[in-house]
């Protein structure tokens, strides 16, 4: 931009600009991530825009948690989403989630009478300090094209407190047959892994839900995934 305002973070990511919109918190809550074929769907809030991203993190910020995400399609009249854990996990955990949307689509914020608003040239709001705005820390892009259980895109994080990972996007990659008679399959999925001991957040491709007696062979769809982490202002 030749004039106006541009604010970048210490990591070099543009946070406020008159051209590009920020992400704002539309809704937030806590869900349960279960082990195996047990799901606890979370209904999308009323009036959720079609253009959204979902971020999440473990509610208890300790240990090592491997979490996957999916939109729930079992009941078309009940749009919702679910979280799950790796098959090695011993028990369910609580997950904090955030639905983030474009600032221009965010409901009018309660005005405190002070702060900063930045509009784009067309008049749409690009930033409002009254919103819970996203602060990007790290991002990477990769092509997930293998059924192998691998570690991808490791982010080293100086402070893990309140750091969310993008969960929506490319998730399910395919299925893997590990027994022929009777056929036993496992879904292969891209997960986000928080390790609070090593201060890392990474994408891990893992085999998750076991599907028995379902016939079929190993297959993979693959696809590109955006890995994104950061915090939200309150």
PDB file of C-alpha atoms in Angstrom:
ATOM      1  CA  UNK A   1       0.000   0.000   0.000  1.00  0.00           C
ATOM      2  CA  UNK A   2       1.296   3.479  -0.849  1.00  0.00           C
ATOM      3  CA  UNK A   3      -0.345   5.200   2.118  1.00  0.00           C
ATOM      4  CA  UNK A   4      -2.410   4.419   5.188  1.00  0.00           C
ATOM      5  CA  UNK A   5      -1.568   2.086   8.065  1.00  0.00           C
ATOM      6  CA  UNK A   6       0.308  -1.196   8.267  1.00  0.00           C
ATOM      7  CA  UNK A   7       1.217  -2.925  11.533  1.00  0.00           C
ATOM      8  CA  UNK A   8       3.391  -6.067  11.651  1.00  0.00           C
ATOM      9  CA  UNK A   9       4.266  -8.382  14.518  1.00  0.00           C
ATOM     10  CA  UNK A  10       7.782  -9.065  15.761  1.00  0.00           C
ATOM     11  CA  UNK A  11       7.708 -12.228  13.636  1.00  0.00           C
ATOM     12  CA  UNK A  12       7.072 -10.226  10.488  1.00  0.00           C
ATOM     13  CA  UNK A  13       3.398 -11.140  10.037  1.00  0.00           C
ATOM     14  CA  UNK A  14       1.083  -8.293   9.043  1.00  0.00           C
ATOM     15  CA  UNK A  15      -1.475  -7.818  11.815  1.00  0.00           C
ATOM     16  CA  UNK A  16      -3.312  -4.658  10.748  1.00  0.00           C
ATOM     17  CA  UNK A  17      -3.616  -3.354   7.199  1.00  0.00           C
ATOM     18  CA  UNK A  18      -6.030  -1.359   5.099  1.00  0.00           C
ATOM     19  CA  UNK A  19      -6.051  -4.015   2.359  1.00  0.00           C
ATOM     20  CA  UNK A  20      -6.312  -7.388   4.103  1.00  0.00           C
ATOM     21  CA  UNK A  21      -8.837  -8.312   6.760  1.00  0.00           C
ATOM     22  CA  UNK A  22      -8.007  -9.738  10.158  1.00  0.00           C
ATOM     23  CA  UNK A  23      -9.719 -12.761  11.661  1.00  0.00           C
ATOM     24  CA  UNK A  24     -12.127 -12.113  14.510  1.00  0.00           C
ATOM     25  CA  UNK A  25     -13.675 -14.437  17.095  1.00  0.00           C
ATOM     26  CA  UNK A  26     -17.272 -15.270  16.174  1.00  0.00           C
ATOM     27  CA  UNK A  27     -17.871 -17.948  18.805  1.00  0.00           C
ATOM     28  CA  UNK A  28     -15.895 -20.021  21.278  1.00  0.00           C
ATOM     29  CA  UNK A  29     -16.424 -22.863  23.687  1.00  0.00           C
ATOM     30  CA  UNK A  30     -15.121 -26.138  25.068  1.00  0.00           C
ATOM     31  CA  UNK A  31     -15.668 -29.582  23.560  1.00  0.00           C
ATOM     32  CA  UNK A  32     -14.711 -33.135  24.428  1.00  0.00           C
ATOM     33  CA  UNK A  33     -12.201 -35.008  22.272  1.00  0.00           C
ATOM     34  CA  UNK A  34     -12.774 -38.737  22.638  1.00  0.00           C
ATOM     35  CA  UNK A  35     -10.827 -41.887  21.852  1.00  0.00           C
ATOM     36  CA  UNK A  36     -12.068 -44.310  19.190  1.00  0.00           C
ATOM     37  CA  UNK A  37     -15.523 -44.216  17.606  1.00  0.00           C
ATOM     38  CA  UNK A  38     -17.139 -42.079  20.319  1.00  0.00           C
ATOM     39  CA  UNK A  39     -18.078 -38.551  19.301  1.00  0.00           C
ATOM     40  CA  UNK A  40     -19.390 -35.469  21.100  1.00  0.00           C
ATOM     41  CA  UNK A  41     -20.667 -33.169  18.320  1.00  0.00           C
ATOM     42  CA  UNK A  42     -20.741 -29.398  18.838  1.00  0.00           C
ATOM     43  CA  UNK A  43     -23.503 -27.548  17.000  1.00  0.00           C
ATOM     44  CA  UNK A  44     -22.505 -24.567  14.897  1.00  0.00           C
ATOM     45  CA  UNK A  45     -23.926 -21.384  16.456  1.00  0.00           C
ATOM     46  CA  UNK A  46     -26.843 -19.727  14.697  1.00  0.00           C
ATOM     47  CA  UNK A  47     -25.881 -17.363  11.872  1.00  0.00           C
ATOM     48  CA  UNK A  48     -22.363 -18.752  11.490  1.00  0.00           C
ATOM     49  CA  UNK A  49     -21.083 -17.352   8.162  1.00  0.00           C
ATOM     50  CA  UNK A  50     -20.222 -19.830   5.425  1.00  0.00           C
ATOM     51  CA  UNK A  51     -16.654 -18.519   5.348  1.00  0.00           C
ATOM     52  CA  UNK A  52     -15.038 -19.520   8.660  1.00  0.00           C
ATOM     53  CA  UNK A  53     -11.992 -21.193  10.189  1.00  0.00           C
ATOM     54  CA  UNK A  54     -11.914 -23.323  13.328  1.00  0.00           C
ATOM     55  CA  UNK A  55      -8.990 -23.197  15.760  1.00  0.00           C
ATOM     56  CA  UNK A  56      -8.456 -25.282  18.885  1.00  0.00           C
ATOM     57  CA  UNK A  57      -6.074 -26.164  21.707  1.00  0.00           C
ATOM     58  CA  UNK A  58      -6.150 -28.505  24.731  1.00  0.00           C
ATOM     59  CA  UNK A  59      -7.951 -26.886  27.669  1.00  0.00           C
ATOM     60  CA  UNK A  60      -5.303 -28.158  30.085  1.00  0.00           C
ATOM     61  CA  UNK A  61      -1.995 -26.908  28.740  1.00  0.00           C
ATOM     62  CA  UNK A  62       0.282 -29.751  29.813  1.00  0.00           C
ATOM     63  CA  UNK A  63       1.500 -33.100  28.563  1.00  0.00           C
ATOM     64  CA  UNK A  64       1.288 -34.311  24.970  1.00  0.00           C
ATOM     65  CA  UNK A  65      -2.024 -34.285  23.066  1.00  0.00           C
ATOM     66  CA  UNK A  66      -2.744 -35.414  19.495  1.00  0.00           C
ATOM     67  CA  UNK A  67      -6.112 -34.027  18.312  1.00  0.00           C
ATOM     68  CA  UNK A  68      -8.017 -34.330  15.040  1.00  0.00           C
ATOM     69  CA  UNK A  69     -11.031 -32.394  13.778  1.00  0.00           C
ATOM     70  CA  UNK A  70     -13.906 -33.032  11.401  1.00  0.00           C
ATOM     71  CA  UNK A  71     -17.209 -31.518  10.456  1.00  0.00           C
ATOM     72  CA  UNK A  72     -20.052 -33.814  11.560  1.00  0.00           C
ATOM     73  CA  UNK A  73     -22.253 -34.952   8.678  1.00  0.00           C
ATOM     74  CA  UNK A  74     -24.266 -37.774  10.245  1.00  0.00           C
ATOM     75  CA  UNK A  75     -27.353 -35.564  10.563  1.00  0.00           C
ATOM     76  CA  UNK A  76     -27.687 -32.973   7.790  1.00  0.00           C
ATOM     77  CA  UNK A  77     -30.226 -30.946   9.787  1.00  0.00           C
ATOM     78  CA  UNK A  78     -27.767 -30.652  12.682  1.00  0.00           C
ATOM     79  CA  UNK A  79     -24.613 -28.971  11.316  1.00  0.00           C
ATOM     80  CA  UNK A  80     -21.851 -29.531  13.827  1.00  0.00           C
ATOM     81  CA  UNK A  81     -18.218 -30.501  14.288  1.00  0.00           C
ATOM     82  CA  UNK A  82     -16.241 -33.002  16.353  1.00  0.00           C
ATOM     83  CA  UNK A  83     -12.787 -33.523  17.824  1.00  0.00           C
ATOM     84  CA  UNK A  84     -11.050 -36.839  18.409  1.00  0.00           C
ATOM     85  CA  UNK A  85      -7.826 -38.275  19.787  1.00  0.00           C
ATOM     86  CA  UNK A  86      -5.212 -40.694  18.536  1.00  0.00           C
ATOM     87  CA  UNK A  87      -5.844 -44.403  19.096  1.00  0.00           C
ATOM     88  CA  UNK A  88      -2.938 -44.486  21.577  1.00  0.00           C
ATOM     89  CA  UNK A  89      -4.671 -42.008  23.888  1.00  0.00           C
ATOM     90  CA  UNK A  90      -5.891 -43.370  27.208  1.00  0.00           C
ATOM     91  CA  UNK A  91      -8.748 -41.000  28.003  1.00  0.00           C
ATOM     92  CA  UNK A  92     -10.801 -38.099  26.678  1.00  0.00           C
ATOM     93  CA  UNK A  93      -9.648 -34.501  27.056  1.00  0.00           C
ATOM     94  CA  UNK A  94     -11.309 -31.088  26.958  1.00  0.00           C
ATOM     95  CA  UNK A  95     -10.562 -28.906  23.925  1.00  0.00           C
ATOM     96  CA  UNK A  96     -11.054 -25.136  23.684  1.00  0.00           C
ATOM     97  CA  UNK A  97     -12.303 -24.114  20.246  1.00  0.00           C
ATOM     98  CA  UNK A  98     -12.786 -20.833  18.395  1.00  0.00           C
ATOM     99  CA  UNK A  99     -14.722 -20.102  15.212  1.00  0.00           C
ATOM    100  CA  UNK A 100     -12.946 -17.214  13.479  1.00  0.00           C
ATOM    101  CA  UNK A 101     -14.438 -15.183  10.631  1.00  0.00           C
ATOM    102  CA  UNK A 102     -13.490 -12.180   8.518  1.00  0.00           C
ATOM    103  CA  UNK A 103     -13.641  -8.904  10.415  1.00  0.00           C
ATOM    104  CA  UNK A 104     -16.080  -7.452   7.876  1.00  0.00           C
ATOM    105  CA  UNK A 105     -18.501 -10.315   8.616  1.00  0.00           C
ATOM    106  CA  UNK A 106     -18.242 -10.019  12.391  1.00  0.00           C
ATOM    107  CA  UNK A 107     -21.259  -8.742  14.330  1.00  0.00           C
ATOM    108  CA  UNK A 108     -20.966  -5.152  15.519  1.00  0.00           C
ATOM    109  CA  UNK A 109     -18.659  -5.073  18.530  1.00  0.00           C
ATOM    110  CA  UNK A 110     -19.743  -3.491  21.795  1.00  0.00           C
ATOM    111  CA  UNK A 111     -18.054  -0.109  21.684  1.00  0.00           C
ATOM    112  CA  UNK A 112     -16.066   0.949  24.727  1.00  0.00           C
ATOM    113  CA  UNK A 113     -15.613   4.430  23.271  1.00  0.00           C
ATOM    114  CA  UNK A 114     -11.929   3.983  22.476  1.00  0.00           C
ATOM    115  CA  UNK A 115      -9.659   1.770  20.370  1.00  0.00           C
ATOM    116  CA  UNK A 116      -8.801   1.474  16.684  1.00  0.00           C
ATOM    117  CA  UNK A 117     -10.834   0.746  13.573  1.00  0.00           C
ATOM    118  CA  UNK A 118      -9.280   0.302  10.132  1.00  0.00           C
ATOM    119  CA  UNK A 119     -11.396   0.196   6.972  1.00  0.00           C
ATOM    120  CA  UNK A 120     -10.497  -0.985   3.486  1.00  0.00           C
ATOM    121  CA  UNK A 121     -10.873   1.255   0.450  1.00  0.00           C
ATOM    122  CA  UNK A 122     -14.347  -0.171  -0.226  1.00  0.00           C
ATOM    123  CA  UNK A 123     -15.503   0.743   3.274  1.00  0.00           C
ATOM    124  CA  UNK A 124     -15.472  -2.797   4.716  1.00  0.00           C
ATOM    125  CA  UNK A 125     -13.891  -3.047   8.124  1.00  0.00           C
ATOM    126  CA  UNK A 126     -10.462  -4.729   8.101  1.00  0.00           C
ATOM    127  CA  UNK A 127      -9.682  -4.427  11.817  1.00  0.00           C
ATOM    128  CA  UNK A 128     -11.489  -3.500  15.014  1.00  0.00           C
ATOM    129  CA  UNK A 129      -9.613  -3.545  18.313  1.00  0.00           C
ATOM    130  CA  UNK A 130     -12.896  -4.324  20.106  1.00  0.00           C
ATOM    131  CA  UNK A 131     -12.903  -7.816  18.535  1.00  0.00           C
ATOM    132  CA  UNK A 132     -10.957 -10.852  19.661  1.00  0.00           C
ATOM    133  CA  UNK A 133      -8.424 -10.613  16.840  1.00  0.00           C
ATOM    134  CA  UNK A 134      -6.082 -13.343  15.643  1.00  0.00           C
ATOM    135  CA  UNK A 135      -2.327 -12.841  16.116  1.00  0.00           C
ATOM    136  CA  UNK A 136      -0.444 -15.088  13.718  1.00  0.00           C
ATOM    137  CA  UNK A 137       2.751 -16.653  15.052  1.00  0.00           C
ATOM    138  CA  UNK A 138       3.818 -19.253  12.483  1.00  0.00           C
ATOM    139  CA  UNK A 139       2.512 -20.750   9.234  1.00  0.00           C
ATOM    140  CA  UNK A 140       3.555 -23.474   6.796  1.00  0.00           C
ATOM    141  CA  UNK A 141       2.102 -25.270   3.785  1.00  0.00           C
ATOM    142  CA  UNK A 142       2.579 -28.912   2.815  1.00  0.00           C
ATOM    143  CA  UNK A 143       1.298 -31.688   0.593  1.00  0.00           C
ATOM    144  CA  UNK A 144       0.122 -34.707   2.582  1.00  0.00           C
ATOM    145  CA  UNK A 145       0.518 -37.613   0.194  1.00  0.00           C
ATOM    146  CA  UNK A 146       1.478 -40.599   2.346  1.00  0.00           C
ATOM    147  CA  UNK A 147      -0.291 -43.065   4.586  1.00  0.00           C
ATOM    148  CA  UNK A 148       2.788 -43.434   6.751  1.00  0.00           C
ATOM    149  CA  UNK A 149       2.610 -42.170  10.318  1.00  0.00           C
ATOM    150  CA  UNK A 150       4.906 -39.164  10.041  1.00  0.00           C
ATOM    151  CA  UNK A 151       5.641 -35.879  11.756  1.00  0.00           C
ATOM    152  CA  UNK A 152       5.253 -32.750   9.660  1.00  0.00           C
ATOM    153  CA  UNK A 153       5.763 -29.012  10.046  1.00  0.00           C
ATOM    154  CA  UNK A 154       7.188 -28.751  13.539  1.00  0.00           C
ATOM    155  CA  UNK A 155       6.688 -25.326  15.123  1.00  0.00           C
ATOM    156  CA  UNK A 156       8.937 -24.455  18.056  1.00  0.00           C
ATOM    157  CA  UNK A 157       7.043 -22.067  20.334  1.00  0.00           C
ATOM    158  CA  UNK A 158       8.697 -19.972  23.044  1.00  0.00           C
ATOM    159  CA  UNK A 159       5.466 -19.703  25.048  1.00  0.00           C
ATOM    160  CA  UNK A 160       2.701 -22.270  24.564  1.00  0.00           C
ATOM    161  CA  UNK A 161       0.172 -20.426  26.711  1.00  0.00           C
ATOM    162  CA  UNK A 162      -3.032 -19.737  24.782  1.00  0.00           C
ATOM    163  CA  UNK A 163      -1.622 -20.868  21.425  1.00  0.00           C
ATOM    164  CA  UNK A 164      -4.266 -22.260  19.062  1.00  0.00           C
ATOM    165  CA  UNK A 165      -3.779 -24.323  15.897  1.00  0.00           C
ATOM    166  CA  UNK A 166      -5.915 -24.187  12.765  1.00  0.00           C
ATOM    167  CA  UNK A 167      -8.014 -27.359  12.688  1.00  0.00           C
ATOM    168  CA  UNK A 168     -10.306 -26.907   9.689  1.00  0.00           C
ATOM    169  CA  UNK A 169      -8.957 -27.670   6.234  1.00  0.00           C
ATOM    170  CA  UNK A 170      -7.402 -30.870   4.942  1.00  0.00           C
ATOM    171  CA  UNK A 171      -7.907 -33.588   7.551  1.00  0.00           C
ATOM    172  CA  UNK A 172      -8.950 -37.060   6.430  1.00  0.00           C
ATOM    173  CA  UNK A 173      -6.419 -38.485   3.970  1.00  0.00           C
ATOM    174  CA  UNK A 174      -7.690 -41.992   3.267  1.00  0.00           C
ATOM    175  CA  UNK A 175      -7.804 -45.444   4.797  1.00  0.00           C
ATOM    176  CA  UNK A 176      -5.232 -48.121   5.518  1.00  0.00           C
ATOM    177  CA  UNK A 177      -5.891 -51.862   5.495  1.00  0.00           C
ATOM    178  CA  UNK A 178      -3.864 -53.736   8.107  1.00  0.00           C
ATOM    179  CA  UNK A 179      -5.757 -57.032   8.137  1.00  0.00           C
ATOM    180  CA  UNK A 180      -7.200 -58.866   5.153  1.00  0.00           C
ATOM    181  CA  UNK A 181      -9.580 -61.489   6.554  1.00  0.00           C
ATOM    182  CA  UNK A 182     -11.790 -60.102   7.861  1.00  0.00           C
ATOM    183  CA  UNK A 183     -10.897 -56.721   6.420  1.00  0.00           C
ATOM    184  CA  UNK A 184      -9.863 -54.241   9.093  1.00  0.00           C
ATOM    185  CA  UNK A 185      -9.243 -50.639   8.123  1.00  0.00           C
ATOM    186  CA  UNK A 186      -8.055 -47.524   9.934  1.00  0.00           C
ATOM    187  CA  UNK A 187      -8.767 -43.980   8.852  1.00  0.00           C
ATOM    188  CA  UNK A 188      -5.673 -41.899   8.173  1.00  0.00           C
ATOM    189  CA  UNK A 189      -5.929 -38.308   9.323  1.00  0.00           C
ATOM    190  CA  UNK A 190      -3.822 -35.191   9.778  1.00  0.00           C
ATOM    191  CA  UNK A 191      -3.775 -34.196  13.448  1.00  0.00           C
ATOM    192  CA  UNK A 192      -2.413 -31.292  15.461  1.00  0.00           C
ATOM    193  CA  UNK A 193      -0.073 -32.251  18.276  1.00  0.00           C
ATOM    194  CA  UNK A 194       0.710 -30.028  21.258  1.00  0.00           C
ATOM    195  CA  UNK A 195       3.752 -31.083  23.309  1.00  0.00           C
ATOM    196  CA  UNK A 196       3.924 -28.781  26.318  1.00  0.00           C
ATOM    197  CA  UNK A 197       7.129 -30.415  27.558  1.00  0.00           C
ATOM    198  CA  UNK A 198       9.104 -29.728  24.382  1.00  0.00           C
ATOM    199  CA  UNK A 199       7.252 -26.483  23.531  1.00  0.00           C
ATOM    200  CA  UNK A 200       6.290 -27.689  20.054  1.00  0.00           C
ATOM    201  CA  UNK A 201       3.146 -27.788  17.943  1.00  0.00           C
ATOM    202  CA  UNK A 202       3.200 -29.971  14.851  1.00  0.00           C
ATOM    203  CA  UNK A 203       1.091 -31.728  12.259  1.00  0.00           C
ATOM    204  CA  UNK A 204       1.177 -35.490  12.544  1.00  0.00           C
ATOM    205  CA  UNK A 205      -0.250 -37.938  10.059  1.00  0.00           C
ATOM    206  CA  UNK A 206      -1.620 -40.850  12.069  1.00  0.00           C
ATOM    207  CA  UNK A 207      -3.948 -43.823  11.846  1.00  0.00           C
ATOM    208  CA  UNK A 208      -6.926 -43.252  14.025  1.00  0.00           C
ATOM    209  CA  UNK A 209     -10.365 -44.859  14.064  1.00  0.00           C
ATOM    210  CA  UNK A 210     -10.520 -48.614  13.537  1.00  0.00           C
ATOM    211  CA  UNK A 211     -13.193 -49.873  11.129  1.00  0.00           C
ATOM    212  CA  UNK A 212     -13.654 -53.664  11.224  1.00  0.00           C
ATOM    213  CA  UNK A 213     -15.374 -56.001   8.754  1.00  0.00           C
ATOM    214  CA  UNK A 214     -15.816 -53.276   6.205  1.00  0.00           C
ATOM    215  CA  UNK A 215     -14.107 -54.671   3.093  1.00  0.00           C
ATOM    216  CA  UNK A 216     -11.937 -52.575   0.851  1.00  0.00           C
ATOM    217  CA  UNK A 217      -8.319 -51.742   0.333  1.00  0.00           C
ATOM    218  CA  UNK A 218      -5.781 -49.101   1.209  1.00  0.00           C
ATOM    219  CA  UNK A 219      -6.491 -45.788  -0.529  1.00  0.00           C
ATOM    220  CA  UNK A 220      -5.403 -42.207  -0.045  1.00  0.00           C
ATOM    221  CA  UNK A 221      -6.718 -38.889  -1.220  1.00  0.00           C
ATOM    222  CA  UNK A 222      -3.933 -36.659   0.045  1.00  0.00           C
ATOM    223  CA  UNK A 223      -3.992 -32.923  -0.487  1.00  0.00           C
ATOM    224  CA  UNK A 224      -2.513 -29.625   0.584  1.00  0.00           C
ATOM    225  CA  UNK A 225      -2.809 -28.436   4.168  1.00  0.00           C
ATOM    226  CA  UNK A 226      -2.205 -25.051   5.773  1.00  0.00           C
ATOM    227  CA  UNK A 227      -0.618 -25.244   9.229  1.00  0.00           C
ATOM    228  CA  UNK A 228      -1.256 -22.084  11.206  1.00  0.00           C
ATOM    229  CA  UNK A 229      -0.791 -21.225  14.888  1.00  0.00           C
ATOM    230  CA  UNK A 230      -1.343 -18.100  16.944  1.00  0.00           C
ATOM    231  CA  UNK A 231      -3.269 -16.464  19.759  1.00  0.00           C
ATOM    232  CA  UNK A 232      -6.497 -14.463  20.009  1.00  0.00           C
ATOM    233  CA  UNK A 233      -6.844 -11.133  21.774  1.00  0.00           C
ATOM    234  CA  UNK A 234      -9.603 -10.721  24.288  1.00  0.00           C
TER     235      UNK A 234
END
